[in-house]
Tab-separated table of C-alpha atoms in Angstrom:
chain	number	residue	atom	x	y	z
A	1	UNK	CA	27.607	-7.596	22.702
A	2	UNK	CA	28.566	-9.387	25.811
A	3	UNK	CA	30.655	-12.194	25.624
A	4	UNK	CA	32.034	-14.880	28.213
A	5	UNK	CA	35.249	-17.361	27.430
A	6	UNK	CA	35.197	-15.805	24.393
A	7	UNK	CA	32.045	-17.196	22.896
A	8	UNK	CA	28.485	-15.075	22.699
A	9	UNK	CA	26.761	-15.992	25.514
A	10	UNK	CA	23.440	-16.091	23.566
A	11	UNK	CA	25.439	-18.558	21.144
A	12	UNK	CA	24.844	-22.271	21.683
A	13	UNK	CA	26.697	-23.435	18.693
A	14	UNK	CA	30.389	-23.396	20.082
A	15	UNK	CA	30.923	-21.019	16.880
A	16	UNK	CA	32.631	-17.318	17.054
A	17	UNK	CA	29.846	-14.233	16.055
A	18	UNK	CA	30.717	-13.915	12.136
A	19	UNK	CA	32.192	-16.922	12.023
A	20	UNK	CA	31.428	-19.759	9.144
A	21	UNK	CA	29.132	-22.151	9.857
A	22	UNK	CA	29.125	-25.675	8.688
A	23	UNK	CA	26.312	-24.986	6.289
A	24	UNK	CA	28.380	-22.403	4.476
A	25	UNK	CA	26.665	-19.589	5.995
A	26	UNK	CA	27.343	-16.853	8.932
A	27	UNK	CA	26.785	-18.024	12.687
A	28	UNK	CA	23.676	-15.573	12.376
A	29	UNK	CA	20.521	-18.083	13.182
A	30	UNK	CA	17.751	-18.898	9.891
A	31	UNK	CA	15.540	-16.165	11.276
A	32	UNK	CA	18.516	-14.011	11.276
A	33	UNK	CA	19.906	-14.390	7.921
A	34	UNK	CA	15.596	-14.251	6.360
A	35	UNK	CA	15.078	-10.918	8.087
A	36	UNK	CA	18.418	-9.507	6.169
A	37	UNK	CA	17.131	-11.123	3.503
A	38	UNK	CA	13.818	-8.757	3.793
A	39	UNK	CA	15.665	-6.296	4.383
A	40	UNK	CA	17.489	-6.116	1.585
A	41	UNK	CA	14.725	-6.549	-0.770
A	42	UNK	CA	12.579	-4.310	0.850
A	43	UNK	CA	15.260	-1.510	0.461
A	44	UNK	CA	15.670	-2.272	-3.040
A	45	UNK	CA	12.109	-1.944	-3.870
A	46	UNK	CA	11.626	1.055	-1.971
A	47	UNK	CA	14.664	3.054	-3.630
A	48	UNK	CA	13.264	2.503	-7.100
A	49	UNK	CA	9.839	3.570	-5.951
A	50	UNK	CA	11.030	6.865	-4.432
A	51	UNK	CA	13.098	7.578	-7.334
A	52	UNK	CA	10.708	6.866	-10.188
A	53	UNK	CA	9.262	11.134	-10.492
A	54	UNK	CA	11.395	14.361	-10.526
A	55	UNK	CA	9.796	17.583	-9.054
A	56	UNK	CA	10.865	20.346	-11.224
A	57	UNK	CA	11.046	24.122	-9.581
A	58	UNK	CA	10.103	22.436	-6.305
A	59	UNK	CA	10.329	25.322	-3.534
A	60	UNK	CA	14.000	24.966	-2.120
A	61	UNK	CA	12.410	25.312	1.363
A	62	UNK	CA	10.802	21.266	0.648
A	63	UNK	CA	12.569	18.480	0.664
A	64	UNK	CA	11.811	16.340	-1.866
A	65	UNK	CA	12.960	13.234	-0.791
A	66	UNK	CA	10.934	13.678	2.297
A	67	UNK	CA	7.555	13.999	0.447
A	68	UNK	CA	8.512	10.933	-1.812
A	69	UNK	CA	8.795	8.948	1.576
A	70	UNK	CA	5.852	10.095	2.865
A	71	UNK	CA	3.715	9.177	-0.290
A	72	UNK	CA	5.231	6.043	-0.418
A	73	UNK	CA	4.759	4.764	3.122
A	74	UNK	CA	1.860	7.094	4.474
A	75	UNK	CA	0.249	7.395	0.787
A	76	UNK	CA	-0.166	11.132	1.196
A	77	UNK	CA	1.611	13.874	2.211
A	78	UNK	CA	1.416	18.015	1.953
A	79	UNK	CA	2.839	21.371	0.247
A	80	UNK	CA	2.166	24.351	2.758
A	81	UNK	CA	3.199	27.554	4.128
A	82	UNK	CA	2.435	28.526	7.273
A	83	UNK	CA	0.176	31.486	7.468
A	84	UNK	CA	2.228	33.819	9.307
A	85	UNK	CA	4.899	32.803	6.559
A	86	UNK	CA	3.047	33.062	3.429
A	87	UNK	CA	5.170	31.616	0.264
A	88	UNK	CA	8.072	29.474	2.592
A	89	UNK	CA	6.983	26.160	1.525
A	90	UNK	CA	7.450	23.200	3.157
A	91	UNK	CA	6.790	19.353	2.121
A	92	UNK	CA	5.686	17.420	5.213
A	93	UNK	CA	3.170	14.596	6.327
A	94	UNK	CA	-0.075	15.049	6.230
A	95	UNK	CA	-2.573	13.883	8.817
A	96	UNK	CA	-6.141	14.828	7.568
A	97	UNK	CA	-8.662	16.006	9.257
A	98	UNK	CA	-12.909	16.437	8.570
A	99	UNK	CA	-14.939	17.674	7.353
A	100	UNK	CA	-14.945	16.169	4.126
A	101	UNK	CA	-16.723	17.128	0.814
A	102	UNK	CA	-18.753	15.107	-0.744
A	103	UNK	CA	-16.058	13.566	-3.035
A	104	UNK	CA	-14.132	12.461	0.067
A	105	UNK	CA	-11.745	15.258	0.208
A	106	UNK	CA	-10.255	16.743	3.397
A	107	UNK	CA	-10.948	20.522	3.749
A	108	UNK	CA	-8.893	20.528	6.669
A	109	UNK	CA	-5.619	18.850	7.581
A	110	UNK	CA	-2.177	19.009	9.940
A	111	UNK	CA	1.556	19.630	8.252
A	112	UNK	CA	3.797	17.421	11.144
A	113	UNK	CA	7.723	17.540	10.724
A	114	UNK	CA	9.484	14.867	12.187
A	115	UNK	CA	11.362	17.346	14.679
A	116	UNK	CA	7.577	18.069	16.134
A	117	UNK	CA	6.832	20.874	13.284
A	118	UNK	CA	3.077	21.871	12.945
A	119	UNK	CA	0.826	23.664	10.565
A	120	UNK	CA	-2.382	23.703	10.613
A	121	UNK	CA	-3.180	23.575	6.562
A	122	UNK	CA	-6.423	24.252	4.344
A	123	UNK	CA	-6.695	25.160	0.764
A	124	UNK	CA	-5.965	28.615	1.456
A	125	UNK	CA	-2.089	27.663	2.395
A	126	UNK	CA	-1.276	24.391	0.890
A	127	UNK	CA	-2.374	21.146	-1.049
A	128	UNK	CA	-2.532	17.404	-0.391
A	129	UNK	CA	-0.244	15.400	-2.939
A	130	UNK	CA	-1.846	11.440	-3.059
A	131	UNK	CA	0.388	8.804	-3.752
A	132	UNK	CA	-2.287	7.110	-6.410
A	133	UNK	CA	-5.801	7.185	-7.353
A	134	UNK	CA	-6.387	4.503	-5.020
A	135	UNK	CA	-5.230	6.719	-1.813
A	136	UNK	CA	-3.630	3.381	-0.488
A	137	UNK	CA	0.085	3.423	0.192
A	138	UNK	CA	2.437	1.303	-1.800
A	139	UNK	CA	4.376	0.326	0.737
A	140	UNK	CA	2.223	-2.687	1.438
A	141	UNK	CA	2.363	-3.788	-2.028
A	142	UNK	CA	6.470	-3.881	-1.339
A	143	UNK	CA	6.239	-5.376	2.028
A	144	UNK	CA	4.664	-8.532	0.293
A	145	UNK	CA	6.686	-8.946	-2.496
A	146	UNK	CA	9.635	-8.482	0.059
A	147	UNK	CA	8.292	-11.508	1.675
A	148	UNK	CA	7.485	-13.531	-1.008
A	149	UNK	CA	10.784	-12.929	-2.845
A	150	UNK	CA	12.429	-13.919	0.770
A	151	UNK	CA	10.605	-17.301	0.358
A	152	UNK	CA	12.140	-18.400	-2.623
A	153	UNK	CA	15.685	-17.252	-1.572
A	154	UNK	CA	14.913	-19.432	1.634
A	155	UNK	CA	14.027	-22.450	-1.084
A	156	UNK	CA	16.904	-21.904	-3.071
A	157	UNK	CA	19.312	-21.855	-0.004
A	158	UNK	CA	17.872	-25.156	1.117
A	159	UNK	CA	18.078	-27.110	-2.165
A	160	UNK	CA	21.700	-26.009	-2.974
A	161	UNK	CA	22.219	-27.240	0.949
A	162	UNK	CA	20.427	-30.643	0.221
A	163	UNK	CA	22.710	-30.715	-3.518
A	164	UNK	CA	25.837	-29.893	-1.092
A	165	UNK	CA	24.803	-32.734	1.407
A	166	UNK	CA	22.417	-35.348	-0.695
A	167	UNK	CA	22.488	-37.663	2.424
A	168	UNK	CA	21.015	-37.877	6.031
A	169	UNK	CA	23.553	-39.566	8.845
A	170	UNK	CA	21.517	-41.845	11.305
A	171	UNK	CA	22.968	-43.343	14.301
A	172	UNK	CA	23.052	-43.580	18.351
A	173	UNK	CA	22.205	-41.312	20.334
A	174	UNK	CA	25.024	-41.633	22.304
A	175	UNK	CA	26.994	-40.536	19.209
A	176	UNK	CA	25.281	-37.648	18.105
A	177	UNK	CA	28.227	-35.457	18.890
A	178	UNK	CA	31.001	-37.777	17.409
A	179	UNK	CA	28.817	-37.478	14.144
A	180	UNK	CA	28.243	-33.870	14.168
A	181	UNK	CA	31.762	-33.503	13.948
A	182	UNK	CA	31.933	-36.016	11.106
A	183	UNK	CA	29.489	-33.820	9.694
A	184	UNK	CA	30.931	-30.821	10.150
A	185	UNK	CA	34.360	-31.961	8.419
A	186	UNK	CA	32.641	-33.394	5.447
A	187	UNK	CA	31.016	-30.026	4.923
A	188	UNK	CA	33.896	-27.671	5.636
A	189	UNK	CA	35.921	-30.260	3.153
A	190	UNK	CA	38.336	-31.196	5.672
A	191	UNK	CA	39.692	-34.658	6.219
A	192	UNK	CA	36.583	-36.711	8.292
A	193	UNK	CA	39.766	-38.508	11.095
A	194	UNK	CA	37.710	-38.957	14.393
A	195	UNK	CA	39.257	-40.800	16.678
A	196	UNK	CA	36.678	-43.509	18.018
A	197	UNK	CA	36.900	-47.118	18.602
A	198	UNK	CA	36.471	-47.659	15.087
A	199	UNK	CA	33.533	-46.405	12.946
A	200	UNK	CA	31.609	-49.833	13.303
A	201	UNK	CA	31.159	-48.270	16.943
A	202	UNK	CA	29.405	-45.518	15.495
A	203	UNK	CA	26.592	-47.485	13.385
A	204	UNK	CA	26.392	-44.678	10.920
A	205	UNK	CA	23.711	-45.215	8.210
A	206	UNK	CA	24.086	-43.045	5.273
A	207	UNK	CA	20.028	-41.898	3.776
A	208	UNK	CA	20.158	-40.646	0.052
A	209	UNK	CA	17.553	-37.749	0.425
A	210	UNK	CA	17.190	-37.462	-3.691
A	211	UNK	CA	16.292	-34.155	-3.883
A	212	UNK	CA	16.507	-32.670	-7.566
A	213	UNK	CA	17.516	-29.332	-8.270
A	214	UNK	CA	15.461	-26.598	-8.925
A	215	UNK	CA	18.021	-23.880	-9.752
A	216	UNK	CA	16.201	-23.042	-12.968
A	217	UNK	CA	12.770	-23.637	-11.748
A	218	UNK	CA	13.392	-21.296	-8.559
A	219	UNK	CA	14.680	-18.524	-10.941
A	220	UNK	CA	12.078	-18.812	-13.238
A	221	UNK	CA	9.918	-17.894	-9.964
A	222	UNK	CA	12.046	-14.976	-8.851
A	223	UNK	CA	12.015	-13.645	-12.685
A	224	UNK	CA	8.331	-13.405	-12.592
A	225	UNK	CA	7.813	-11.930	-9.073
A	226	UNK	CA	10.190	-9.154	-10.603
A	227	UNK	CA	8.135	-8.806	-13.367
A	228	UNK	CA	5.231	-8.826	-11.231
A	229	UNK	CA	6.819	-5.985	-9.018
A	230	UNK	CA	8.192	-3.561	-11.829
A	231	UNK	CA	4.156	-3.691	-12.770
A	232	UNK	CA	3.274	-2.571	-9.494
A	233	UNK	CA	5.869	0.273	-9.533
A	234	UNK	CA	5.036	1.252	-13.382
A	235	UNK	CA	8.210	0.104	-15.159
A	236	UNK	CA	8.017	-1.388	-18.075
A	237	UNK	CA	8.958	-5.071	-18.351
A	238	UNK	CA	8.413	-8.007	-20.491
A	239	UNK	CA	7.943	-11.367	-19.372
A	240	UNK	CA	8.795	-13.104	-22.900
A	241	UNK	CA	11.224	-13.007	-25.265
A	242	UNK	CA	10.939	-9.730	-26.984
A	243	UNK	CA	12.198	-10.832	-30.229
A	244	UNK	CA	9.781	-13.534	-30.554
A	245	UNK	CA	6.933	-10.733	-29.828
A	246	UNK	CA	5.473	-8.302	-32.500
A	247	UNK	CA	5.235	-4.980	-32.064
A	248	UNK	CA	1.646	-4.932	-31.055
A	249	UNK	CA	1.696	-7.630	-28.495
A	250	UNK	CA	4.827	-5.657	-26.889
A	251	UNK	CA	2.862	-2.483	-26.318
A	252	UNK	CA	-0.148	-4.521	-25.345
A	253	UNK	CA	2.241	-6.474	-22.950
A	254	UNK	CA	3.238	-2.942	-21.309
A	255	UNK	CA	-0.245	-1.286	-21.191
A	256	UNK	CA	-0.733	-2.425	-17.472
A	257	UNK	CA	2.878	-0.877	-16.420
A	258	UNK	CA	1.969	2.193	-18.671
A	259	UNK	CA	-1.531	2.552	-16.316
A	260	UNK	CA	0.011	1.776	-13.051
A	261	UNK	CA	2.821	4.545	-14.231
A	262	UNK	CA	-0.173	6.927	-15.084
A	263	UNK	CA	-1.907	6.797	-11.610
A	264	UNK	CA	0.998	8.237	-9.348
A	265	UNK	CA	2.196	10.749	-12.173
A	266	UNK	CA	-1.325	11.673	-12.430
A	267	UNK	CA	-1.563	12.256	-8.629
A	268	UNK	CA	1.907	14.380	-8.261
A	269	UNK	CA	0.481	16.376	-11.376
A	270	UNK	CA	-2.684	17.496	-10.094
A	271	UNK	CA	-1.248	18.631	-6.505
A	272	UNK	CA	1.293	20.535	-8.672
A	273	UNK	CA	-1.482	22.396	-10.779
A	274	UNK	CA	-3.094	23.267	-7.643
A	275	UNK	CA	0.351	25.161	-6.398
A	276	UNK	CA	0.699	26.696	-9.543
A	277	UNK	CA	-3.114	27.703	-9.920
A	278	UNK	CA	-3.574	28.937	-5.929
A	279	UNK	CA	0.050	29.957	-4.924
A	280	UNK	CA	1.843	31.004	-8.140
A	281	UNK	CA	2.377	34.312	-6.958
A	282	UNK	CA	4.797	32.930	-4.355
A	283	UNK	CA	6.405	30.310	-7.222
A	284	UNK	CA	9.647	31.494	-8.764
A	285	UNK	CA	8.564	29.055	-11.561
A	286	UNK	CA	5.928	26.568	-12.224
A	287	UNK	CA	5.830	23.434	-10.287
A	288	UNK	CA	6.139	20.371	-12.569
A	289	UNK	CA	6.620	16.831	-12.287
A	290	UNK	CA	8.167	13.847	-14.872
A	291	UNK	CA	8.877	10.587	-14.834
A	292	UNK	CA	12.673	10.619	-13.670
A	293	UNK	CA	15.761	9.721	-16.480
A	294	UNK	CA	19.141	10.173	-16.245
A	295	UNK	CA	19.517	12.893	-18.756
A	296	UNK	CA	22.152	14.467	-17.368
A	297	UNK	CA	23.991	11.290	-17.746
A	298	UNK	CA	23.015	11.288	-21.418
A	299	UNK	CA	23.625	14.662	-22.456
A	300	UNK	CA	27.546	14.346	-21.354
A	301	UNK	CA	27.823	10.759	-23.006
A	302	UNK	CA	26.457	12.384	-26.326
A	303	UNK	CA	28.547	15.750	-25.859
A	304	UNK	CA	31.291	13.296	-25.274
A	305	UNK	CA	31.178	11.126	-28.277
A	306	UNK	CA	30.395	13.762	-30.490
A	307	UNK	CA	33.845	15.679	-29.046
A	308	UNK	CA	35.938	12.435	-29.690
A	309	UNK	CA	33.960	11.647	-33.481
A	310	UNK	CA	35.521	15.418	-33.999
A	311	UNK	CA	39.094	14.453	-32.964
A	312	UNK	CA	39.073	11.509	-34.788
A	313	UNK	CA	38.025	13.038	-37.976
A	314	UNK	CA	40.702	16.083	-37.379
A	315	UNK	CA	43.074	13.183	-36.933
């Protein structure tokens, strides 16, 4: 990052890179700080879609977090061998090919690596794993919840900045530097001493802007667009108060989840049966695929507690 006198040259603002601006926030620019903002909500989504299914007895030759990627940003991806290396399976992206049957099937397609690998792939040497029923990548889906989410940060930021600063400073042009700085020491909760010909000079006029706060409103908001997102990835979630709910209008609350869950399970399990069925001969076990929990974690924390309830009761 080139810099000149000390300052970034693309910086306008008299402030350091990093450094604290007035408004509380980094030097970065609005645009700046909304595309982290993305970012970071775009990342989140994505990690808990790639982790929601566990391939069991996948080949060790595939990578399994490179087919989740693929089916979640490409909405398909493949299982093949080559043919001159029958049984060394790999999981790659798919890029389909015609003809196609009359149920809209590829009957040929191309296995590409991102190092440049190619295999040219049919049912004879591999299977297409979908993402959903739909065919239609989820990615999408995440890209505009990313965005919307993003929105109501960028309204949240702006009322707690209007609650911080409830007033608009009008004056001269001729002063509008001497009352930036005002500004800026009001803010930063330093002592507001500019030396002036006296603040009469300065004609400030203080505006009340009355803007209520919407703290609870605004989180209400995000709350639901959560809700709205576990949906789309097929966790269950509840947008009410479960113990105010029966236990029928629960599991009718969580049928949509439950379906959405079913369509990418339902995907991952057919491509499986179709290794097992074609290629099993090649399989050290059968492929299989589940909707991923932390049993591991579970197993020790039950080993564990049953181990101390033992020494407690030996004394």
């Amino acid at each position: 990052m080139s810099k000149r006198g000390g300052k970034n040259r693309n910086n306008n603002t008299g402030y350091k890179y990093g450094q604290l601006r007035p408004n509380g926030g980094m030097r970065w620019q609005s645009a700046q700080l909304n595309g982290r903002l993305y970012d970071y909500y775009r990342t989140l989504m994505m990690q808990m879609a790639m982790m929601r299914f566990r391939w069991i007895n996948l080949p060790d030759t595939c990578d399994e977090r490179y087919l989740e990627w693929q089916l979640l940003t490409e909405g398909v991806a493949t299982i093949a061998f080559p043919a001159r290396a029958k049984g060394e399976f790999v999981s790659l992206k798919a890029a389909t090919e015609g003809p196609f049957t009359m149920y809209g099937n590829p009957s040929r397609w191309i296995g590409v690596g991102d190092n440049g690998t190619r295999i040219r792939c049919n049912p004879l040497n591999g299977v297409l794993v979908w993402d959903n029923s739909a065919r239609y990548p989820l990615l999408n889906g995440i890209d505009l919840y990313a965005n919307e989410l993003t929105h109501i940060r960028m309204a949240k930021r702006i009322n707690r900045l209007h609650l911080q600063m409830p007033f608009l400073l009008t004056g001269p042009q001729e002063k509008k530097q001497e009352m930036i700085n005002l500004f800026s020491k009001i803010v930063g909760g330093e002592p507001a001493v500019i030396a002036t010909d006296g603040l009469s000079s300065m004609e400030i006029t203080a505006i009340q802007t009355g803007v209520k706060y919407m703290g609870e409103e605004l989180a209400q908001d995000e709350s639901n667009v959560w809700n709205r997102i576990y949906t789309m990835l097929g966790i269950r979630n509840s947008t009410f108060k479960l113990e105010r709910q029966t236990e029928d209008e629960i599991r009718a609350q969580s049928q949509p989840s439950e379906l959405v869950k079913m369509s990418p399970l339902a995907e991952r399990r057919r491509a499986a049966e179709k290794l097992n069925k074609r290629f099993g001969e090649y399989l050290d076990a059968p492929i299989k695929v589940e909707w991923r929990q932390d049993n591991e974690s579970e197993n020790w924390n039950l080993l564990h507690n049953m181990q101390t309830q033992i020494e407690l009761m030996e004394g």
